[in-house]
Short mmCIF file of C-alpha atoms and ligand atoms in Angstrom, two decimals:
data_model
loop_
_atom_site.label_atom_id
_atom_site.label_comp_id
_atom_site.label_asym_id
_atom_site.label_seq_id
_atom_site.Cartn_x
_atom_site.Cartn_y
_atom_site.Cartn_z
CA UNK A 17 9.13 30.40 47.75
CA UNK A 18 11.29 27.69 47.73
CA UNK A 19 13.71 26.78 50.91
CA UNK A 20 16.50 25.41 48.87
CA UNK A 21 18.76 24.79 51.78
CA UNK A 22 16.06 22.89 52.86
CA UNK A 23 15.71 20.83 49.71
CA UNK A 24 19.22 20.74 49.75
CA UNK A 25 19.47 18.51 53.15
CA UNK A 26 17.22 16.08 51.49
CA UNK A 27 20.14 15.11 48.83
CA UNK A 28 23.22 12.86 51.06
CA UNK A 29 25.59 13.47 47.82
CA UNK A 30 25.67 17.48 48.01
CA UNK A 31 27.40 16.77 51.32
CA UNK A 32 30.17 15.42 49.24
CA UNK A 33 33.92 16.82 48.52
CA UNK A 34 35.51 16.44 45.61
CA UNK A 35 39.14 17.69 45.56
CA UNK A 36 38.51 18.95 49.10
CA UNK A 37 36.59 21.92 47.45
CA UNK A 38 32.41 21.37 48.48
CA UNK A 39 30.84 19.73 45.16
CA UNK A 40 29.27 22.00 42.76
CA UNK A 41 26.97 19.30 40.62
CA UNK A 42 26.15 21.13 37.59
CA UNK A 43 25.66 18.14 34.95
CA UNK A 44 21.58 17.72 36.13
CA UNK A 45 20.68 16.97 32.63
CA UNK A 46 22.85 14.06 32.39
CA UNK A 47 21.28 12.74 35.68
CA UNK A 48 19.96 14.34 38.85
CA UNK A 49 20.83 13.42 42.31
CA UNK A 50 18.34 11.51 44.41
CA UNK A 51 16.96 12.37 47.68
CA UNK A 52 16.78 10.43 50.91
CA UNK A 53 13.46 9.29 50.49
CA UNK A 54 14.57 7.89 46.98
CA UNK A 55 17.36 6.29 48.43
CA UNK A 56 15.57 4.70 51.49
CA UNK A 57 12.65 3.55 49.28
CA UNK A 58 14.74 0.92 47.28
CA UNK A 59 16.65 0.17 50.41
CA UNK A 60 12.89 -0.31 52.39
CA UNK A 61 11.52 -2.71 49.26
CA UNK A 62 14.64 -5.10 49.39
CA UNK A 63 14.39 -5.13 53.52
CA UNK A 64 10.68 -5.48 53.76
CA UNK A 65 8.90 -6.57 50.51
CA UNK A 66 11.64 -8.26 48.13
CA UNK A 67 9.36 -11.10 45.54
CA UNK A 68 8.77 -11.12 42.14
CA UNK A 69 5.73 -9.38 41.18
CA UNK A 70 2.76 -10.49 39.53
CA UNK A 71 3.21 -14.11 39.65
CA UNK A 72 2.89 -14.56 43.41
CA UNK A 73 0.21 -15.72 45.48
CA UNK A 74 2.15 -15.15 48.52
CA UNK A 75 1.89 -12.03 50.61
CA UNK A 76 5.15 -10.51 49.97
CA UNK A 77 4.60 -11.02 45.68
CA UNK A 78 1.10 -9.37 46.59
CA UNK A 79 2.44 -6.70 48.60
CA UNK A 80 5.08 -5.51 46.25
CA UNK A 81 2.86 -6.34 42.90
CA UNK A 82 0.76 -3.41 44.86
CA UNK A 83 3.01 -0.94 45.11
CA UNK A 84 4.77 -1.39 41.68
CA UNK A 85 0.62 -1.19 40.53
CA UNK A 86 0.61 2.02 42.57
CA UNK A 87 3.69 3.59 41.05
CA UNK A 88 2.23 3.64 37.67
CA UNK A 89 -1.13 5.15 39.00
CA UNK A 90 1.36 8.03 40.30
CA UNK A 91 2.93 8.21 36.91
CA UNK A 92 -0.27 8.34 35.14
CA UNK A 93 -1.48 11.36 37.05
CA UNK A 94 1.52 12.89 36.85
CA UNK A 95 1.27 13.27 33.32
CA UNK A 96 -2.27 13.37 32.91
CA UNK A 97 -3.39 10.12 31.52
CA UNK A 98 -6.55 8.95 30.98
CA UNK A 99 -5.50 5.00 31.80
CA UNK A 100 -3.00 3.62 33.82
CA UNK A 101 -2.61 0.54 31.21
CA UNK A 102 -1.27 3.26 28.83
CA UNK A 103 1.68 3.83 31.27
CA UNK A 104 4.45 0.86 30.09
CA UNK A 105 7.32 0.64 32.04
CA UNK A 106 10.79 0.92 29.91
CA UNK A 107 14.63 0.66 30.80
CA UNK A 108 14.53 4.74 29.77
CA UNK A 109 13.70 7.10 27.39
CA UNK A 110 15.90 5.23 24.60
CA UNK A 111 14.23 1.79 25.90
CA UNK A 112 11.16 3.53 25.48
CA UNK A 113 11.86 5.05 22.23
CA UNK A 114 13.27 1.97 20.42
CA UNK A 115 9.87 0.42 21.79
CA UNK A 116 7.83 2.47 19.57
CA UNK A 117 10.18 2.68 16.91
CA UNK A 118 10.01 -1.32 16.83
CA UNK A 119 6.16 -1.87 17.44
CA UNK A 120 5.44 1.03 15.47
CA UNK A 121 7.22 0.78 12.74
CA UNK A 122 6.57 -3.10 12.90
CA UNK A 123 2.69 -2.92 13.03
CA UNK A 124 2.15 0.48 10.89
CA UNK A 125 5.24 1.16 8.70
CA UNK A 126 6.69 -0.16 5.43
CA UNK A 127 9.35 0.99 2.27
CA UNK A 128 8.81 4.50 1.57
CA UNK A 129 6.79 5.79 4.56
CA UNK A 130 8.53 8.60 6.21
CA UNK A 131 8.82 9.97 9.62
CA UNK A 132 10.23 13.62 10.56
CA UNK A 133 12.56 14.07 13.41
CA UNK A 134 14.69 17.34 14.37
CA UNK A 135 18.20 18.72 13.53
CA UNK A 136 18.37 18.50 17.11
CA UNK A 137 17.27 15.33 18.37
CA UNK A 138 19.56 13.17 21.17
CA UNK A 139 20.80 10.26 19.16
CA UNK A 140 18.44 7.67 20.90
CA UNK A 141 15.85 9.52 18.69
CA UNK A 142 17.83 9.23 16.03
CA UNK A 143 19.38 5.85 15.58
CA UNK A 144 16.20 4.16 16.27
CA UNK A 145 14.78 5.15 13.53
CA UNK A 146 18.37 4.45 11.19
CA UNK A 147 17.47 0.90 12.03
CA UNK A 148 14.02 0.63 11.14
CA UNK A 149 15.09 2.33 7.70
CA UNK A 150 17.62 -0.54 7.18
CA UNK A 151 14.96 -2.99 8.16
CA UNK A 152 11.82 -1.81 5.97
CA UNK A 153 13.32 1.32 4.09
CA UNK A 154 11.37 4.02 5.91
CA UNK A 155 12.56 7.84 4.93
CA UNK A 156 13.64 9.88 7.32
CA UNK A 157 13.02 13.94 6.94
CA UNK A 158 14.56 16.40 9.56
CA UNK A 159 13.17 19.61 10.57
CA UNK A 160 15.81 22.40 9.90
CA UNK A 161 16.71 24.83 12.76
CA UNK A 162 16.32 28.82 11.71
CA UNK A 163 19.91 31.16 12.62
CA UNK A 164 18.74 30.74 16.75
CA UNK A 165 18.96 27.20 16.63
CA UNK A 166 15.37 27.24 16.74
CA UNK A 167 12.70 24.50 15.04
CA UNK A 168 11.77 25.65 11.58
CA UNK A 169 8.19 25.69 11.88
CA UNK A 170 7.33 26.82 8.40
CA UNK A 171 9.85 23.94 7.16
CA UNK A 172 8.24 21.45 8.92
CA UNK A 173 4.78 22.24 7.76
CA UNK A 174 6.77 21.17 4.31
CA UNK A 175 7.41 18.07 5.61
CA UNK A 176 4.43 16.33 5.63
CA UNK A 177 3.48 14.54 2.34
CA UNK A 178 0.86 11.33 2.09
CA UNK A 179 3.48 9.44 3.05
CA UNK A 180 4.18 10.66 6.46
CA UNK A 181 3.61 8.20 9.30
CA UNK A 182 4.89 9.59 12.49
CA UNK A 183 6.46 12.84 14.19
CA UNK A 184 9.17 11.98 16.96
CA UNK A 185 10.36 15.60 18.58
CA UNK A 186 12.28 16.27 22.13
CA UNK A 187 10.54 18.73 23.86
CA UNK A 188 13.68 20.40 25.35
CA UNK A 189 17.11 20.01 23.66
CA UNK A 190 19.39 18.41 26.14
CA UNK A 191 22.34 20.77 24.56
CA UNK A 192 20.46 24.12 23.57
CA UNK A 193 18.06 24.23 26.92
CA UNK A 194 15.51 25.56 25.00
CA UNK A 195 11.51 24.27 24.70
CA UNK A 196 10.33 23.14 21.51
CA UNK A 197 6.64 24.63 20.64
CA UNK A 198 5.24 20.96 20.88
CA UNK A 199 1.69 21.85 21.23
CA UNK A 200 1.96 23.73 17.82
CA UNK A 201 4.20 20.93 16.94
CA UNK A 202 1.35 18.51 17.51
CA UNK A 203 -1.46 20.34 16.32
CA UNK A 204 0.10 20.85 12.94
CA UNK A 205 0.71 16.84 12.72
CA UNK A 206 -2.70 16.06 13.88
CA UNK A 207 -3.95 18.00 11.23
CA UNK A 208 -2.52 15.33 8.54
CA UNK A 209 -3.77 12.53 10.84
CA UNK A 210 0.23 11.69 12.14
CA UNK A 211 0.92 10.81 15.24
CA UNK A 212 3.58 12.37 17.24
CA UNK A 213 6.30 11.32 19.94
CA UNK A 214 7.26 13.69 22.45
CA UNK A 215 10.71 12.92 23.88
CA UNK A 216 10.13 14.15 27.43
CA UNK A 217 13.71 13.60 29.06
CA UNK A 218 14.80 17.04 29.12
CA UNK A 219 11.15 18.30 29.78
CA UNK A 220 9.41 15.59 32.56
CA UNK A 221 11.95 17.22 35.00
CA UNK A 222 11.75 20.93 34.65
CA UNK A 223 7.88 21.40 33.86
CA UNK A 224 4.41 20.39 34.06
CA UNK A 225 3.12 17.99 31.32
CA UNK A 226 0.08 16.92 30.38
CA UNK A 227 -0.25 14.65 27.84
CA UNK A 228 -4.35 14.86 27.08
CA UNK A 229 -3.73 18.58 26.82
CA UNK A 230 -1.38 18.63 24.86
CA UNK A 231 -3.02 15.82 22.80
CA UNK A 232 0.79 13.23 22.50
CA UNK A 233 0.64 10.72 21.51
CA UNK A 234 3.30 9.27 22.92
CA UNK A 235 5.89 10.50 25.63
CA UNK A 236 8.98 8.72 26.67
CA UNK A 237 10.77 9.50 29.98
CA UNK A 238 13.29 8.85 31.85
CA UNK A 239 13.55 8.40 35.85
CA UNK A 240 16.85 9.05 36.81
CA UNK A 241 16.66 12.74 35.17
CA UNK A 242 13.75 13.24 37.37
CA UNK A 243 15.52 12.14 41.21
CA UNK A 244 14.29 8.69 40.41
CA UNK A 245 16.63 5.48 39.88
CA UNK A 246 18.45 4.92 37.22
CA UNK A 247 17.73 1.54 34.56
CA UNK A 248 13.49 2.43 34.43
CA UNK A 249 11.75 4.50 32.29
CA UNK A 250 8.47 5.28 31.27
CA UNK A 251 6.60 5.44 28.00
CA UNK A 252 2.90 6.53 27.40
CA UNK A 253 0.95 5.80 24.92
CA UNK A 254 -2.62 6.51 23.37
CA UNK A 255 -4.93 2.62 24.08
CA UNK A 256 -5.86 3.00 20.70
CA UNK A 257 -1.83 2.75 19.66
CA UNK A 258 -1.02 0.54 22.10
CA UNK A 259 -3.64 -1.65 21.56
CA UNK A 260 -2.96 -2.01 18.31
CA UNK A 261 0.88 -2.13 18.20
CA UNK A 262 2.83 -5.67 18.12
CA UNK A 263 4.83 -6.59 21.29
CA UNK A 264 8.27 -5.49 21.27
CA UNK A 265 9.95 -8.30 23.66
CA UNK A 266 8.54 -11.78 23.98
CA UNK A 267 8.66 -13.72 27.59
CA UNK A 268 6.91 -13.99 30.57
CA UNK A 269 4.40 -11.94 31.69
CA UNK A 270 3.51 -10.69 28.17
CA UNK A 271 1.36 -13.65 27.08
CA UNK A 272 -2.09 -14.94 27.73
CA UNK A 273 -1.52 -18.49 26.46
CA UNK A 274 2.06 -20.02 25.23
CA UNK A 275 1.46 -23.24 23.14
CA UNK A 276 4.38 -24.12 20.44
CA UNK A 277 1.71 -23.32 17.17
CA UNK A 278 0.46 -20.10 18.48
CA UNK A 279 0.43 -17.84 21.26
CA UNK A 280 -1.53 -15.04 22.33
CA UNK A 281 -0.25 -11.82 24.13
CA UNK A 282 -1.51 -10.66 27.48
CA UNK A 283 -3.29 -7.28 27.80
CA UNK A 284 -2.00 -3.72 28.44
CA UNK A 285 0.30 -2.65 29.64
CA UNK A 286 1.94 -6.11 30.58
CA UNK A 287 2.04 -6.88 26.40
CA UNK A 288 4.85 -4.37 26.69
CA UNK A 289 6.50 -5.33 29.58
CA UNK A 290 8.26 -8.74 29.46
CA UNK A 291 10.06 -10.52 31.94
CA UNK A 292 10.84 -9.09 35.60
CA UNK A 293 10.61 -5.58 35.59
CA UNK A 294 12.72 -3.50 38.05
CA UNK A 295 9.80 -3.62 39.83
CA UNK A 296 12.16 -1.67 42.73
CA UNK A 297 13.12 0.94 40.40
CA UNK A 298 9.55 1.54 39.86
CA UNK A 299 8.43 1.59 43.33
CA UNK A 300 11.34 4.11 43.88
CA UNK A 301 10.29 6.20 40.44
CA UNK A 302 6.82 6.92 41.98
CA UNK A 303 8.48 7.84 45.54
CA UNK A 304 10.49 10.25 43.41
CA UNK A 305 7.28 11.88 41.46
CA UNK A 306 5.67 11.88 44.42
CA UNK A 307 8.85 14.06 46.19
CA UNK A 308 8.09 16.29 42.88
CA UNK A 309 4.40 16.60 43.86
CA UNK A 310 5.52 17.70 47.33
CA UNK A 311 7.72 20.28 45.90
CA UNK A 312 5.48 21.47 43.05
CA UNK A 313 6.72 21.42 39.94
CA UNK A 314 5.61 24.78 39.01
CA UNK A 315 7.51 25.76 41.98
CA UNK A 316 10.79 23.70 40.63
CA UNK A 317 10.18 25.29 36.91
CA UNK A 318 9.93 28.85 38.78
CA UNK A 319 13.52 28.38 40.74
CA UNK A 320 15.48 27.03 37.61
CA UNK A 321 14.39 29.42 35.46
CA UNK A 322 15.44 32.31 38.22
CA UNK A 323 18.89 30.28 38.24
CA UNK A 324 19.23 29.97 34.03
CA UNK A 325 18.47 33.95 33.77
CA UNK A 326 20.85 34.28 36.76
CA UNK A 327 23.43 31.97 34.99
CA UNK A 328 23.28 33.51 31.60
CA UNK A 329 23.61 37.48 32.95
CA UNK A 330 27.20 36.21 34.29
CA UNK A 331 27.97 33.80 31.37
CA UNK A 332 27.38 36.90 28.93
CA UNK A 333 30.26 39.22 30.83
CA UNK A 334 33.07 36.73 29.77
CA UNK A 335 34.87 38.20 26.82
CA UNK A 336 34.47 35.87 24.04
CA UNK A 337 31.73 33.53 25.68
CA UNK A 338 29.37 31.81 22.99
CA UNK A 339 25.69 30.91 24.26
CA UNK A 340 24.45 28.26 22.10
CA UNK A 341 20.57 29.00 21.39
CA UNK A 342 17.79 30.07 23.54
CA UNK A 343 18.04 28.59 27.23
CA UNK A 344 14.97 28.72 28.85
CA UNK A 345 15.41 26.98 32.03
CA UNK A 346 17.23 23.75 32.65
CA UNK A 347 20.31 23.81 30.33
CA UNK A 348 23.48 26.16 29.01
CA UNK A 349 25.79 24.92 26.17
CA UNK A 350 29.14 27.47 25.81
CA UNK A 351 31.96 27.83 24.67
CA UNK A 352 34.73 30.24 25.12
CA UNK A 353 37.26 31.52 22.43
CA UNK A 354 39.23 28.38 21.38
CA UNK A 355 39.30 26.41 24.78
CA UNK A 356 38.35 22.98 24.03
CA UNK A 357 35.35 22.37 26.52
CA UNK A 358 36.99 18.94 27.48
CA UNK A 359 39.89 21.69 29.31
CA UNK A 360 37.57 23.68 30.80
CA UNK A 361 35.56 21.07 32.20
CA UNK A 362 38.51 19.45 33.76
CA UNK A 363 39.98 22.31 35.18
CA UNK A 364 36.48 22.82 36.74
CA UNK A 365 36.46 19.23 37.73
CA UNK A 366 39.39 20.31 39.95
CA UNK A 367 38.17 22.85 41.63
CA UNK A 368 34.66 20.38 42.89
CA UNK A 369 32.44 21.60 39.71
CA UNK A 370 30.76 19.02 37.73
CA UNK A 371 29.85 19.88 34.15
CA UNK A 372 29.23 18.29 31.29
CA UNK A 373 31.50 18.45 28.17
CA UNK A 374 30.98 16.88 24.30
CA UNK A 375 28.70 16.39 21.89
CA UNK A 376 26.08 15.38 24.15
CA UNK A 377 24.67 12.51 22.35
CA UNK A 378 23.74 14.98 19.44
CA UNK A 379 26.34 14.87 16.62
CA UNK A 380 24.35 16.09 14.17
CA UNK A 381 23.37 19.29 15.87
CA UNK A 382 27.19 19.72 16.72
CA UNK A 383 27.90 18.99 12.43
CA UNK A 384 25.17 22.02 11.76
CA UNK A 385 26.65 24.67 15.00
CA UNK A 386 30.46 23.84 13.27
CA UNK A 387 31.90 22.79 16.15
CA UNK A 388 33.00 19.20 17.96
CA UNK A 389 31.27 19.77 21.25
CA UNK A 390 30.42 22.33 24.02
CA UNK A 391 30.67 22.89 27.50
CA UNK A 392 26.64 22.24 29.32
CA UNK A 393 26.11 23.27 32.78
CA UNK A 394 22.49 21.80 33.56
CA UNK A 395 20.36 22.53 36.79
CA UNK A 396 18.08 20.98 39.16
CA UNK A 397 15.85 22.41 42.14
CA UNK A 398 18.58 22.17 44.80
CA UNK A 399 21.21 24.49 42.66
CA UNK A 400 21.44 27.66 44.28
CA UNK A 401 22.75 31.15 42.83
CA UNK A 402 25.81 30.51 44.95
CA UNK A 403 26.70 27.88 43.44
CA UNK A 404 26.76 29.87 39.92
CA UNK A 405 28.82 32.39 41.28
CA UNK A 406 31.67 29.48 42.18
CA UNK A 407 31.36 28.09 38.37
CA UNK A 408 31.91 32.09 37.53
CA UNK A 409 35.20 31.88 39.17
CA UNK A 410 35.84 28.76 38.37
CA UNK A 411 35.52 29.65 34.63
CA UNK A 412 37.20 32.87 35.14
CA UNK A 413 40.27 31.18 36.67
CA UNK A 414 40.35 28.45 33.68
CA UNK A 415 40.43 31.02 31.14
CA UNK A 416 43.71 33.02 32.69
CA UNK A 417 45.47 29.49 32.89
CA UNK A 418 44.40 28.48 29.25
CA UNK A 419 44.36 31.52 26.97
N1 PLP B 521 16.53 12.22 24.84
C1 PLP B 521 17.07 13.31 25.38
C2 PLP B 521 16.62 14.67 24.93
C3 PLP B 521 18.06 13.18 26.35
O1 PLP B 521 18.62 14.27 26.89
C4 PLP B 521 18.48 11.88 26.75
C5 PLP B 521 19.56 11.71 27.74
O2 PLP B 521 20.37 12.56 27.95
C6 PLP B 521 17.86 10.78 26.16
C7 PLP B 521 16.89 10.99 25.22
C8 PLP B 521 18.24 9.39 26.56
O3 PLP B 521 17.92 9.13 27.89
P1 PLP B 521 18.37 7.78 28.60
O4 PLP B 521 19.85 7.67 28.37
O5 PLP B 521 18.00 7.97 30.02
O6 PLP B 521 17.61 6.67 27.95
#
């Protein structure tokens, strides 16, 4: 059992007032809040260990070159990786995404290979892979969704043809809440020898992953949806793709040997990581996994799961409420009659409750549910059943002064 009070001292923001009412921070999928030790952590590295990493051979460039070294061991067992080289830090999950779609696509791809993605994908797994089809003339096929906005599993075993090159699927929907099958997902690509992408930003953060069980090939993340910084990002990949993928960036760091008639590229990870990385994000990202560790994130999965059930039970009483989908434990898209969401979440606003209202980086799933956007209340480990109970009557009261 979790103490969320507890929890919840660790987090300076959920102290805050907004509108004199106590905040009510409801929009976790969008970002999470960071705790102390988060906050202290990039305010430590800049006091007590602030030089460029890597390049140094002075004590403080050695000192934070270690712990930036140590943050991506603490990513790489965090996901279960069998190398810390195949852990490449990004800007985010669409830095991280665009990386493969670029290297990828550069190294393996050309006119007429196609790659699947979902009705349902955010757009940065989307427009990546627009671009790439106006730069070599890729296909792109989308999996279908069945009358639950659920993946079409029997339409994506259609899919694949002798063309097909890569899979790129989010794990959890960052509108419907609800967790893709991406072992089955996976399996059913690796049976036609295709390499899949899991986009883990709605997933990292709300349940244990492990990428050599679950066989990805790739996973892109992103820390500030986990109570790490925002601006850094992670992406995994197999050595075997990595190794074999072009650079994305060119600069420092990634390089073995720069002359002006050729140059050679450094080894992994650092091929993908060019220039100065936000070597103090990264320090803080690990302090943040490592604050997940100390929580357990079975334990985390466990309480927001409790709090989705919790939320939908009181949702489903409000006359003309519409639950998009299946939520299974870290997101709720509604809407209610004909209030526009973009009302409801300001009249919320008002009253210190922070959702989330729009299209949610997903216009296409909005184009197949009929409808320009939604309202998404998203939860982290320190949101309490209390807290639901104020959006209930914060809802409630919206509806009598908008119907
Ligand atoms: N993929 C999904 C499913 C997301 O929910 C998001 C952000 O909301 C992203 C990708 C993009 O993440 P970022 O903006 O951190 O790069």
């Amino acid at each position: 059992m979790l103490d969320i009070e507890d929890i919840r001292k660790e987090f300076p923001i959920l102290e805050s007032r907004i509108y004199n009412k106590p905040l009510v921070y409801l929009d976790n999928a969008a970002t999470t809040q960071k705790p102390k030790c988060v906050i202290d952590t990039i305010s430590n590295v800049y006091t007590t260990m602030n030089a460029n990493v890597h390049r140094g051979v002075h004590h403080l460039s050695q000192v934070a070159t270690i712990a930036m070294e140590e943050s991506r061991e603490t990513v790489r067992k965090f996901i279960g990786a069998e190398h810390s080289h195949e852990i490449i830090f990004t800007r985010g999950t669409t830095e991280s995404i665009n990386l493969v779609a670029s290297s990828f696509g550069g190294t393996f791809l050309k006119a007429g290979d196609e790659i699947i993605i979902s009705t349902m994908e955010h757009h940065s797994n989307i427009v990546p892979w627009q671009l790439l089809q106006a730069r070599l003339g890729i296909k792109i096929r989308v999996i279908p969704l069945t009358g639950n906005c659920k993946l079409d599993i029997e339409a994506y075993k259609q899919l694949f043809n002798a063309n097909t090159r890569l899979v790129s699927i989010a794990h959890v929907s960052n509108v419907l809440g609800a967790t893709n099958p991406i072992k089955e997902i996976i399996d059913i690509a690796h049976s036609h020898d295709v390499p899949v992408l899991v986009d883990g930003a709605q997933s990292i953060p709300h349940k244990k992953i492990d990428v050599k069980e679950l066989d990805a090939d790739f996973l892109a993340f992103s820390g500030h949806k986990v109570y790490g910084p925002t601006g850094v990002g992670v992406l995994y990949g197999k050595e075997k793709w990595l190794e074999a993928m072009q650079p994305y960036h060119g600069g420092g760091e990634m390089i073995k040997r720069v002359r002006f008639d050729k140059t050679t590229f450094n080894e992994l990870p650092y091929k993908f990581e060019a220039g100065t990385p936000d070597y103090v994000g990264i320090i803080a990202l690990g302090k943040a996994l490592e604050w997940v560790n100390r929580i357990g994130i079975e334990n985390i999965a466990t309480h927001e799961h409790e709090l989705t059930m919790y939320a939908l039970e009181q949702l489903r009483r409000i006359p003309a409420l519409r639950i998009f989908g299946e939520p299974d434990g870290s997101a709720i898209s509604f809407l209610i009659g004909d209030i526009h969401p973009a009302d409801l979440g300001t009249i919320l606003d008002r009253l210190g409750i922070a959702i989330r209202t729009g299209h949610h980086c997903a216009q296409p799933l909005m184009d197949y549910l009929g409808i320009p956007g939604t309202a998404r209340a998203s939860f982290a480990v320190y949101n309490t059943k209390e807290e639901i109970d104020i959006l209930m009557q914060g809802i409630e009261r919206a509806v009598k002064m908008l119907s």
